Short mmCIF file of C-alpha atoms in Angstrom, two decimals:
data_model
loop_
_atom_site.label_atom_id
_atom_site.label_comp_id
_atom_site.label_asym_id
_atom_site.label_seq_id
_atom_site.Cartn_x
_atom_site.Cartn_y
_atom_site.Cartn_z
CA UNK A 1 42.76 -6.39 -67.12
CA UNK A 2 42.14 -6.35 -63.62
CA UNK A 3 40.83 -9.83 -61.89
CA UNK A 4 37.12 -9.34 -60.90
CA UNK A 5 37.97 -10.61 -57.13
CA UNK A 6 40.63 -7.81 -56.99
CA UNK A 7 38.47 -4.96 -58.32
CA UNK A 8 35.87 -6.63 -55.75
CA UNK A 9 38.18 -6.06 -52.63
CA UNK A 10 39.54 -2.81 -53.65
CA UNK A 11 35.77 -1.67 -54.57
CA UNK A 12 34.91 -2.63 -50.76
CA UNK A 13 38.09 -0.61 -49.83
CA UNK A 14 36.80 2.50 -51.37
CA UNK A 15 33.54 2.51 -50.46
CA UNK A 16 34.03 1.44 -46.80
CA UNK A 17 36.71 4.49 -47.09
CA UNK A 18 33.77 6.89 -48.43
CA UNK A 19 31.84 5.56 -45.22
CA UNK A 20 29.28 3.10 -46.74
CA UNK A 21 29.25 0.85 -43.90
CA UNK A 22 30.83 -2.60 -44.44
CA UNK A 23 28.33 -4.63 -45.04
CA UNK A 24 27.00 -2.65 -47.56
CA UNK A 25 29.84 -2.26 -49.03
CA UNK A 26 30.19 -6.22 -49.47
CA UNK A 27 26.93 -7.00 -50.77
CA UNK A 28 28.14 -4.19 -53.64
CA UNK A 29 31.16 -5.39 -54.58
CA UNK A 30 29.91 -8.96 -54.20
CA UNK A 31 27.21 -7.95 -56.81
CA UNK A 32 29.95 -6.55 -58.65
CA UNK A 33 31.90 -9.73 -58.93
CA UNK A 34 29.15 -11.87 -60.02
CA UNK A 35 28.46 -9.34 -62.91
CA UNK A 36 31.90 -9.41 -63.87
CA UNK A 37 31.87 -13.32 -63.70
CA UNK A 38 28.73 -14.20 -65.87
CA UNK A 39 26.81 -15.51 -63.11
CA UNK A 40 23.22 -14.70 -62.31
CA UNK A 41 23.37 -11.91 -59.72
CA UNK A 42 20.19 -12.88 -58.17
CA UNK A 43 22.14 -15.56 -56.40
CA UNK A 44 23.73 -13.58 -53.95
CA UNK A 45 20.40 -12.25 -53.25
CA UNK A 46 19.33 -15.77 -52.60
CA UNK A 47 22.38 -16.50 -51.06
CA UNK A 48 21.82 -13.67 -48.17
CA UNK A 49 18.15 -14.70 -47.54
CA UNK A 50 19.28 -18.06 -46.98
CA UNK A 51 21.69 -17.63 -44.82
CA UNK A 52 19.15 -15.03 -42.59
CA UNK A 53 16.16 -16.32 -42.66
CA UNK A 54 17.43 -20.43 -42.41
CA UNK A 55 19.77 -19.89 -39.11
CA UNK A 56 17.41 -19.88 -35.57
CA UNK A 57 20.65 -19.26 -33.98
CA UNK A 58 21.03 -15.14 -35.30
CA UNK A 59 17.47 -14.62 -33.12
CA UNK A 60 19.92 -14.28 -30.02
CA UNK A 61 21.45 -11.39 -31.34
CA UNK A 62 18.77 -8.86 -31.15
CA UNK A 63 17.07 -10.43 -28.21
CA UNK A 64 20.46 -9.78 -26.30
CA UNK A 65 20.59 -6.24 -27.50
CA UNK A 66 17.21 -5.34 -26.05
CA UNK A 67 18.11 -6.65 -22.98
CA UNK A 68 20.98 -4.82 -22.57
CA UNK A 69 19.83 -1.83 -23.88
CA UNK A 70 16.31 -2.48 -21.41
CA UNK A 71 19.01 -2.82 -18.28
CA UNK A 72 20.81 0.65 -19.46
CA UNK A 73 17.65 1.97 -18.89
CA UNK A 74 16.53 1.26 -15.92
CA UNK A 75 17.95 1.55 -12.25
CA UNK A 76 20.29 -2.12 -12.55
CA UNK A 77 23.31 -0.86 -13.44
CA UNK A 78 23.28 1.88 -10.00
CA UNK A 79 22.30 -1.09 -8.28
CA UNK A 80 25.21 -3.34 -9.10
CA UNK A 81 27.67 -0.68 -9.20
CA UNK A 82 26.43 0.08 -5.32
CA UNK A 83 27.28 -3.87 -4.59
CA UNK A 84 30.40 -3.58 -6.27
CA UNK A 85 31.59 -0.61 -4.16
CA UNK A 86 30.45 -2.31 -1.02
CA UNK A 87 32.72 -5.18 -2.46
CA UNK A 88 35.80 -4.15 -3.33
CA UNK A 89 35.64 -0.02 -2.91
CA UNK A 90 37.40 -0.12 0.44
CA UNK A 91 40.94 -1.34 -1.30
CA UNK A 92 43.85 0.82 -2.77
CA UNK A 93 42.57 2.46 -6.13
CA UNK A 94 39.04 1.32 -5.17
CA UNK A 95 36.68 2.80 -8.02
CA UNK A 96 38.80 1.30 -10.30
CA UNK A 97 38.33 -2.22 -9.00
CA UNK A 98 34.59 -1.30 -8.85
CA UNK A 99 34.78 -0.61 -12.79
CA UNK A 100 36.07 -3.79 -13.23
CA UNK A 101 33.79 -6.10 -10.64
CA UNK A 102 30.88 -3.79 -12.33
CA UNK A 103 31.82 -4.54 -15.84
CA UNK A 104 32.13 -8.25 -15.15
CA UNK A 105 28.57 -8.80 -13.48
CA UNK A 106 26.95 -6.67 -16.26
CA UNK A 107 28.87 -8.87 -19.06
CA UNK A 108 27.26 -11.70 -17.45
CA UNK A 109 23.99 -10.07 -19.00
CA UNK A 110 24.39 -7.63 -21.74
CA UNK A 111 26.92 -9.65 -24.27
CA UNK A 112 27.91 -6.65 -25.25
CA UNK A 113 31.10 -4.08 -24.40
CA UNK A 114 29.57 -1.15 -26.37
CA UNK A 115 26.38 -1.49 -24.32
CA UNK A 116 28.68 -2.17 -21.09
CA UNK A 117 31.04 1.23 -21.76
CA UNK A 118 27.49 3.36 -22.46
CA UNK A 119 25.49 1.82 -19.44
CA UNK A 120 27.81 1.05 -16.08
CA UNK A 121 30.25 3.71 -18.26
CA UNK A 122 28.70 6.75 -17.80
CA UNK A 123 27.87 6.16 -13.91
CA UNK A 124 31.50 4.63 -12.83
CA UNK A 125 33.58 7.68 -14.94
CA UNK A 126 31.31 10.23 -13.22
CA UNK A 127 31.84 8.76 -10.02
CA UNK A 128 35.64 7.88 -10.41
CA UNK A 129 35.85 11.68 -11.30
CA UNK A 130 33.86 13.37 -8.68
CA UNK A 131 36.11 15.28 -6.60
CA UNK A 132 39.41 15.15 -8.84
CA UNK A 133 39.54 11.36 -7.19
CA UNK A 134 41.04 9.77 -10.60
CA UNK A 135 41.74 12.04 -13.73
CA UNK A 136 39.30 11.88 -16.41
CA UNK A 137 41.48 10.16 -18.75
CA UNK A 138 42.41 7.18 -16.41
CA UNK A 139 38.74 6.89 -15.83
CA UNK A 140 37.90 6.62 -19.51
CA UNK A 141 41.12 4.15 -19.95
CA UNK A 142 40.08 1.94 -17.40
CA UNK A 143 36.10 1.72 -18.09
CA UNK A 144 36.74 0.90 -21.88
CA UNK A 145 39.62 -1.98 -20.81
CA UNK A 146 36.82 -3.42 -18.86
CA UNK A 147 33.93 -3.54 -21.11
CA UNK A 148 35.90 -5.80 -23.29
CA UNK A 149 34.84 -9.03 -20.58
CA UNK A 150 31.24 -8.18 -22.21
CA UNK A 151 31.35 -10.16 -24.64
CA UNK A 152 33.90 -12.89 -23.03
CA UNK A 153 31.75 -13.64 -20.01
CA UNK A 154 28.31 -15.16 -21.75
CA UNK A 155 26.11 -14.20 -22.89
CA UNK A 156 28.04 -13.20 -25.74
CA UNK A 157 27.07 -11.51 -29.21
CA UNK A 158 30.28 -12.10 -30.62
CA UNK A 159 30.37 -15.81 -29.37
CA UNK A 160 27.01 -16.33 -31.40
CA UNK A 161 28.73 -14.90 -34.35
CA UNK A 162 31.54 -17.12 -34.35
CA UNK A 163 29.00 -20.38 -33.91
CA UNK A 164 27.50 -19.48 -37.01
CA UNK A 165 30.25 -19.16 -38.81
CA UNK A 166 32.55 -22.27 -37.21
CA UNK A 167 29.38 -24.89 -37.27
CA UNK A 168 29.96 -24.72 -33.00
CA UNK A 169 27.86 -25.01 -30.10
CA UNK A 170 26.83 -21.72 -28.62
CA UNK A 171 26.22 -23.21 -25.23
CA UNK A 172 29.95 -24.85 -25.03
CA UNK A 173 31.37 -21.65 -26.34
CA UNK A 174 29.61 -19.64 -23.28
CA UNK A 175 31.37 -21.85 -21.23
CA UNK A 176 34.76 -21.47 -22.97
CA UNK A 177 34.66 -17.63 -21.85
CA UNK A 178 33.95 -18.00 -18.40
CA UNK A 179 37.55 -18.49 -17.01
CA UNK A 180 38.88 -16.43 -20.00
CA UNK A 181 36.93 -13.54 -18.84
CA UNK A 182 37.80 -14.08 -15.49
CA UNK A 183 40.98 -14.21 -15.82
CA UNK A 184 40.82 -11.08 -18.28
CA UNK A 185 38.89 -9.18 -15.30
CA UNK A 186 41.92 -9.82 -12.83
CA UNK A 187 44.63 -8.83 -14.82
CA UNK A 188 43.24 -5.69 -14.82
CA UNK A 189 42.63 -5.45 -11.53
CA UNK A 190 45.98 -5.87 -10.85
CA UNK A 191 47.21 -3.39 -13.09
CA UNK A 192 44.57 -1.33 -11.41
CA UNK A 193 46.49 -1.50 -8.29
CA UNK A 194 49.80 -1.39 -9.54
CA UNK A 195 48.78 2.33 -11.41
CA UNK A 196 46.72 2.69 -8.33
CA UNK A 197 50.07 2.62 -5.78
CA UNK A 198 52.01 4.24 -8.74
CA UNK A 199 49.94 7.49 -8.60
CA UNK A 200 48.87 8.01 -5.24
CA UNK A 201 44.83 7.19 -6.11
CA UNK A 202 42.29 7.01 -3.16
CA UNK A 203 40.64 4.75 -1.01
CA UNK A 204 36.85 4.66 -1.81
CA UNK A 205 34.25 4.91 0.72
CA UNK A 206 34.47 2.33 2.83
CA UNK A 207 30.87 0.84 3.09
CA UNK A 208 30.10 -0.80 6.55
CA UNK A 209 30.19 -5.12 6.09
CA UNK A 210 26.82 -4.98 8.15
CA UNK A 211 25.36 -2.79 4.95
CA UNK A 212 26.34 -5.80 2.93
CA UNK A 213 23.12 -7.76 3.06
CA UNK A 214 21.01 -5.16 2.50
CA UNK A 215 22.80 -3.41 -0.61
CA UNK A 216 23.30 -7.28 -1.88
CA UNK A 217 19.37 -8.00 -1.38
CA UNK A 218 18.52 -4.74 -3.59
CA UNK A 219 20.63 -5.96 -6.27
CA UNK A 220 19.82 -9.83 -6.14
CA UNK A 221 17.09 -9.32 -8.48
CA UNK A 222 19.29 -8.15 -11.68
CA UNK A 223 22.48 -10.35 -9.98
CA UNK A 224 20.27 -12.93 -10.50
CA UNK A 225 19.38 -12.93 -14.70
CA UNK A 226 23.23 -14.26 -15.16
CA UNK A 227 22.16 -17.31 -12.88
CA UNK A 228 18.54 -17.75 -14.54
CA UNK A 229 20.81 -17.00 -17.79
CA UNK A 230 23.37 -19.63 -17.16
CA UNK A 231 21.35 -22.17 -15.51
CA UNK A 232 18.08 -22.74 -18.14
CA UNK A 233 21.43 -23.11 -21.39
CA UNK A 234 23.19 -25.60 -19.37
CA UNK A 235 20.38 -27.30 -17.39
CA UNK A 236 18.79 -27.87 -21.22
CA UNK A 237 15.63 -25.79 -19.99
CA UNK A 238 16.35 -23.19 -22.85
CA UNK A 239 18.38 -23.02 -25.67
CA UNK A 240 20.65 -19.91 -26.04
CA UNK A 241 18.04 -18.72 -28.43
CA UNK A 242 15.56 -18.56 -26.16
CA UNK A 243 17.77 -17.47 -22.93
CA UNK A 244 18.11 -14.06 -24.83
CA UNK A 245 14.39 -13.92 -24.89
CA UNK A 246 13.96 -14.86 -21.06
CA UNK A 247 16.90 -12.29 -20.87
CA UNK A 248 14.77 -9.32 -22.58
CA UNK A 249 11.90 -10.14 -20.61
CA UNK A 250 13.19 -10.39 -17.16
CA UNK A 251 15.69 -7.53 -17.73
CA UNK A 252 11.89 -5.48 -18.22
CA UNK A 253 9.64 -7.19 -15.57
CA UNK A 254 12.41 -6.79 -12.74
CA UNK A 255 12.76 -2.92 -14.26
CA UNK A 256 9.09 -2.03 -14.44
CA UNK A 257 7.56 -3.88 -11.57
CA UNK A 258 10.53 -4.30 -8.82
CA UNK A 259 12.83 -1.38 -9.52
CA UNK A 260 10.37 0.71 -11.29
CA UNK A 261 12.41 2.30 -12.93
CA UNK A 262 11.51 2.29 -16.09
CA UNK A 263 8.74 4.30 -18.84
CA UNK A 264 7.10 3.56 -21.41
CA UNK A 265 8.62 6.21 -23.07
CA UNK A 266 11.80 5.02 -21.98
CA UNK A 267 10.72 1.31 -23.53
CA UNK A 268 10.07 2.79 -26.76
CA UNK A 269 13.49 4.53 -26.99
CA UNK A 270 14.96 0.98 -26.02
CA UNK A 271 12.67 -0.76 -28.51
CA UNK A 272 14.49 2.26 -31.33
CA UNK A 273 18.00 1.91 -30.35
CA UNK A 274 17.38 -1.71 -30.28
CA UNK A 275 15.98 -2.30 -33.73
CA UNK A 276 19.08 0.56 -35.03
CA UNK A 277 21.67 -1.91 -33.32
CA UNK A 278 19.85 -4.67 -34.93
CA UNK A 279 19.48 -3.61 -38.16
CA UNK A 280 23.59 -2.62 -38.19
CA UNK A 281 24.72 -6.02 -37.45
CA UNK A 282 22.09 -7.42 -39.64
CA UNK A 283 23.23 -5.38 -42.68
CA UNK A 284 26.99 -6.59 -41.67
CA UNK A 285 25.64 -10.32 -41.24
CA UNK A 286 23.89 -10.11 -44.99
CA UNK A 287 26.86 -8.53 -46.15
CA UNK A 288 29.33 -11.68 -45.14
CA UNK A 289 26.91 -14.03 -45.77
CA UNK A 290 27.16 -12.86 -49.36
CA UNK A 291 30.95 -11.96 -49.32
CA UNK A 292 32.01 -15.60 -48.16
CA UNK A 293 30.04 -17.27 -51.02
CA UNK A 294 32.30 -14.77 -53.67
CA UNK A 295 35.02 -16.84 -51.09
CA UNK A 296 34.28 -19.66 -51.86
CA UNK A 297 34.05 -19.62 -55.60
CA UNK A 298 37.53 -18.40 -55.45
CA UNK A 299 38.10 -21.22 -53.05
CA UNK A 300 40.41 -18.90 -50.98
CA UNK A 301 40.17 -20.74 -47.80
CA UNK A 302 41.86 -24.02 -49.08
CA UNK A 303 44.47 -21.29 -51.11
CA UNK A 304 45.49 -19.57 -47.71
CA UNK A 305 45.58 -23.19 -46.09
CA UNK A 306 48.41 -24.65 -48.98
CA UNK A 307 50.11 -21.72 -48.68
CA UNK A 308 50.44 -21.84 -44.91
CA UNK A 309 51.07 -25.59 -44.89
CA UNK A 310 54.64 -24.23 -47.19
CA UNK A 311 55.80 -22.74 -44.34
CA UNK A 312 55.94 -25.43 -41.73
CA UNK A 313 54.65 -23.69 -38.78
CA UNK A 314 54.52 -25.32 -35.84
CA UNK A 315 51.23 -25.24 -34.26
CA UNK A 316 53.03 -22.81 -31.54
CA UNK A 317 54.82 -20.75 -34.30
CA UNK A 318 50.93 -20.99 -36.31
CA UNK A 319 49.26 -19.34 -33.19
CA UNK A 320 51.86 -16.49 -32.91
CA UNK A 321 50.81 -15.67 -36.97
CA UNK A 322 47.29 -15.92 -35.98
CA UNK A 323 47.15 -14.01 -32.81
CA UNK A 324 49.27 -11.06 -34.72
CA UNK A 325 47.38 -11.24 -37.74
CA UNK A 326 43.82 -10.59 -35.56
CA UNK A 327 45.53 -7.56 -33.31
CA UNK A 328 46.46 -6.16 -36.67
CA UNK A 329 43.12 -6.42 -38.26
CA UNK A 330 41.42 -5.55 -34.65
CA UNK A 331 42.81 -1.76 -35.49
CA UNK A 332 41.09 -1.00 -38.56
CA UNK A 333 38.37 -3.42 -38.67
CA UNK A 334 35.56 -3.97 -36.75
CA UNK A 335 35.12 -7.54 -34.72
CA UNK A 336 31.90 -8.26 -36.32
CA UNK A 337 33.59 -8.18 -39.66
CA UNK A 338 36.67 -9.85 -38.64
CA UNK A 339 34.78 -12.84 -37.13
CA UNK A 340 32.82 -12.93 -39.96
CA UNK A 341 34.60 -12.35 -43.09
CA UNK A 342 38.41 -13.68 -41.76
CA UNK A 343 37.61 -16.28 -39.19
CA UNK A 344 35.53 -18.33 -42.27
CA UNK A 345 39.02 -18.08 -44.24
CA UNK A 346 41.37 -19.47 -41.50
CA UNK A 347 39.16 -22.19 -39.98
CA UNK A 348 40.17 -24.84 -42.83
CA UNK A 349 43.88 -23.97 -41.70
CA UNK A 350 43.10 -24.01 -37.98
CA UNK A 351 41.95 -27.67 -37.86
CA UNK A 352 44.42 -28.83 -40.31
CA UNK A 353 46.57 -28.05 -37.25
CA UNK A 354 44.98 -29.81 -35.07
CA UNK A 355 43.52 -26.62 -33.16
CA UNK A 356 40.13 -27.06 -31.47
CA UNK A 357 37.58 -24.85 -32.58
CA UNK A 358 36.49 -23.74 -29.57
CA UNK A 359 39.72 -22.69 -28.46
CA UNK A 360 40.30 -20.95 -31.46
CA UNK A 361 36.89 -19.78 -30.79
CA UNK A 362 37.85 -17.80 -27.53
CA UNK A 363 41.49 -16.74 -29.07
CA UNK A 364 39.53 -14.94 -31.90
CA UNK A 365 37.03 -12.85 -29.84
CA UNK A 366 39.37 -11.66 -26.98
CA UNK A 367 41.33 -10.60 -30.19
CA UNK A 368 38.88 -8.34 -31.13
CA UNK A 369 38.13 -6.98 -28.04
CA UNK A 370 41.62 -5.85 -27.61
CA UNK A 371 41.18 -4.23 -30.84
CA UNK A 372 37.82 -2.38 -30.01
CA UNK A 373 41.02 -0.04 -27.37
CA UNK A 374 43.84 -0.45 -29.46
CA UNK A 375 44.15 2.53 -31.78
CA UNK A 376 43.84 3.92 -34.91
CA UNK A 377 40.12 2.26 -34.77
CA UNK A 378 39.47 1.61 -31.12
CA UNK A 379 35.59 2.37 -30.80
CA UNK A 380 35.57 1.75 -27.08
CA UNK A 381 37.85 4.80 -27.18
CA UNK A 382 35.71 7.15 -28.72
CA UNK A 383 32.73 6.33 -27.02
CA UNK A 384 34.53 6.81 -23.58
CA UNK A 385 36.13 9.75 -25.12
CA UNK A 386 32.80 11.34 -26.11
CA UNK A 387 31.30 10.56 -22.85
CA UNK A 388 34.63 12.19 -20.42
CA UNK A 389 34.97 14.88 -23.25
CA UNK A 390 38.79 13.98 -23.35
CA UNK A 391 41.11 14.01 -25.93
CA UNK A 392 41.44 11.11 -27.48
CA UNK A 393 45.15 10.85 -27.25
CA UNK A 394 45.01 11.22 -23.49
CA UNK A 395 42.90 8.22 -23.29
CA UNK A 396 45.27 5.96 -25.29
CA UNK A 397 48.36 7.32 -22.59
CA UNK A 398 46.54 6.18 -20.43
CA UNK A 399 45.28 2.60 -21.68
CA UNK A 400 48.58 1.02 -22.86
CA UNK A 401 48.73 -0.48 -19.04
CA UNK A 402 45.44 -1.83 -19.43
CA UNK A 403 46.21 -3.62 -22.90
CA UNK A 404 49.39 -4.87 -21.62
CA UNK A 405 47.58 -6.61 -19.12
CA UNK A 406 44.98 -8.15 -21.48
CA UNK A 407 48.26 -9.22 -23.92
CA UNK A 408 49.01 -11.12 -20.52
CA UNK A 409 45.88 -12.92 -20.35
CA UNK A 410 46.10 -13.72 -24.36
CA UNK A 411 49.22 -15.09 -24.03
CA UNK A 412 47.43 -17.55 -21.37
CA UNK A 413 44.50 -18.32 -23.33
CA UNK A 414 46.12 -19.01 -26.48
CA UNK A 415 48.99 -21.75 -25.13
CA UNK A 416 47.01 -23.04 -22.36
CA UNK A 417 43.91 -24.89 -24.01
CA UNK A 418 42.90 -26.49 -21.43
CA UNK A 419 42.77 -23.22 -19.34
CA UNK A 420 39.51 -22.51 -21.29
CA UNK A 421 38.52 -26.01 -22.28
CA UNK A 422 38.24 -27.05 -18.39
CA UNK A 423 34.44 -25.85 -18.25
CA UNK A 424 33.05 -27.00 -21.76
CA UNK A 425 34.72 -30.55 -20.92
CA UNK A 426 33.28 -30.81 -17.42
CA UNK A 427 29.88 -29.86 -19.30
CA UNK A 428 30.46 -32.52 -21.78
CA UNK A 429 32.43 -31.00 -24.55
CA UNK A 430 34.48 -34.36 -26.72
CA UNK A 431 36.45 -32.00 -28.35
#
């Protein structure tokens, strides 16, 4: 006879296969499993409430989506691509530096990389194409290799999704992705300009420096929500909670009554595809919530942890496991899922070695950025792929650069831990 957690897992298999999504398809085999055990099943209805209703902390998440999707609306993201140009445009491959200064001031306000690669996205391909400048392919590489700093560069959806499940501060793990993200941002840029020299790709328009104030003045109001962003978490004005509310808020009052720019017809549609986002990672939320209590009555966190421990990994030779096991996972899985189905497994293994959370924090989501361009699963890819109407095989040609550079910049974040504990520590992180 089959073990009830085994038929649980392989009924999750199968019906995320059929395409139930996955968080559906863990509340069913969770039900499933508590049948099968003799428990009440009402529990892991309990279970999922509890864990929704009782955490102020999952508020963020749709407050962050409406902003972002409020700033794909309106006129910001022209805006800020227009300062970026003026910025960087007049170097060697100079669009493609723009998609990656553009992607990393709109991460600093959307949390997001899907709603970075659909907003700056469909502006910066059409631009980098005009002309026969860049092919479409490169410009479809490039723009989803950069909307992975979304979610690196606070705010961050994915960073609030790890503090729930690691028991960390959301504010100190903000911080812990600024350099990361940085750091992500130039290592493309260089790569940029090594494919740049490589295939012969133009100079952009080279905007006049005395155009420079003006262009930066029409853009200081949305250049300014990361500051207003930043500023209220860390000055202990807001809480992050409550930043993604002043976030949704200011995102619409700058787009209504400065830029005006926006409908109310084109509110509603933001208020739609804001609720559909938010019901999706809801669904995947209730879903873990109730997966990682079957988890824990098969107490396979402190399992995985012995059965590491036999091995005698060193904590260099433990990070190298880790790091391969979350690229593997980042190609058929989505991060959502990853961070919160596996992360809740490994974390009683990760501080048994001594790792700090909020390293292991950072490690973890640029993980599963890489995977959202690293094929078979690669979402990023399709989405740019629909929006360039390339094939999709084209796209990945032309992205292995790009995800050579962000293995670079992994490598760096995962041995050097004080690379991305510098900020959190100066902020008054003990750990």
């Amino acid at each position: 006879m089959i073990d009830p957690f085994t038929l649980t897992l392989i009924l999750i298999a199968v019906l995320a296969i059929m395409g139930a999504s996955v968080g559906l398809s863990m509340i069913a085999g969770s039900f499933v499993y508590l049948i099968l055990k003799g428990f009440d099943p009402s529990i892991a209805s309990e279970t999922m409430l509890q864990g929704l209703f009782n955490n102020y902390t999952l508020l963020a998440i749709p407050l962050f989506i409406l902003a972002a999707d409020i700033m794909n609306i309106g006129s910001l993201a022209d805006r800020l691509l227009r300062f970026a140009q003026a910025l960087v445009g007049r170097y060697r491959g100079g669009l493609g530096h723009v998609n990656v200064v553009s992607s990393l001031i709109f991460s600093g306000m959307s949390g997001s990389a899907v709603a970075d690669a659909v907003g700056m996205g469909k502006i910066i391909i059409n631009m980098m194409t005009r002309d026969g400048k860049y092919t479409a392919s490169y410009a479809a590489a490039i723009t989803a290799a950069t909307a992975t700093v979304g979610p690196i560069i606070p705010p961050s959806i994915p960073m609030v999704l790890y503090a729930i499940v690691s028991d960390q501060s959301v504010g100190f793990l903000f911080a812990a992705g600024m350099l990361p993200g940085l750091l992500m941002a130039f290592s493309m840029a260089v790569m940029n300009y090594i494919m740049a020299r490589k295939h012969n790709f133009p100079v952009d328009e080279i905007v006049p420096l005395r155009e420079l104030p003006g262009i930066t003045w029409r853009a200081l109001p949305a250049l300014m929500l990361p500051v207003i962003l930043l500023g209220g978490i860390y000055g202990g004005i807001m809480t992050p909670t409550e930043a993604a509310a002043v976030a949704a808020f200011y995102a619409l009052i700058i787009s209504v009554t400065i830029y005006r720019s926006v409908s109310f017809q084109d509110f509603y549609k933001a208020l739609l595809g804001s609720a559909r986002s938010t019901a999706n990672v809801g669904i995947l939320v209730a879903g873990a919530i109730t997966f990682n209590y079957v988890i824990t009555r098969e107490n396979l966190p402190l399992t995985i942890a012995e059965m590491l421990s036999h091995y005698e990994l060193s904590r260099v030779g433990f990070l190298i496991v880790i790091n391969l096991l979350l690229l593997a996972l980042g190609m058929v899985l989505e991060g959502g899922a990853i961070l919160l189905i596996i992360v809740p497994i490994l974390i009683p293994s990760v501080q048994a070695m001594g790792i700090d959370l909020l390293h292991f924090g950072v490690i973890v989501v640029v993980n599963t950025m890489i995977g959202l361009i690293t094929p078979p699963y690669g979402l990023l890819l399709f989405i740019t792929a629909n929006i360039t109407n390339q094939p999709i095989g084209r796209i990945i040609r032309d992205i292995w650069p790009f995800i050579l550079a962000l293995m670079v910049a992994l490598i760096i974040i995962t041995f050097v831990p004080d690379f991305v504990l510098f900020l959190p520590r100066l902020l008054g992180y003990q750990g």
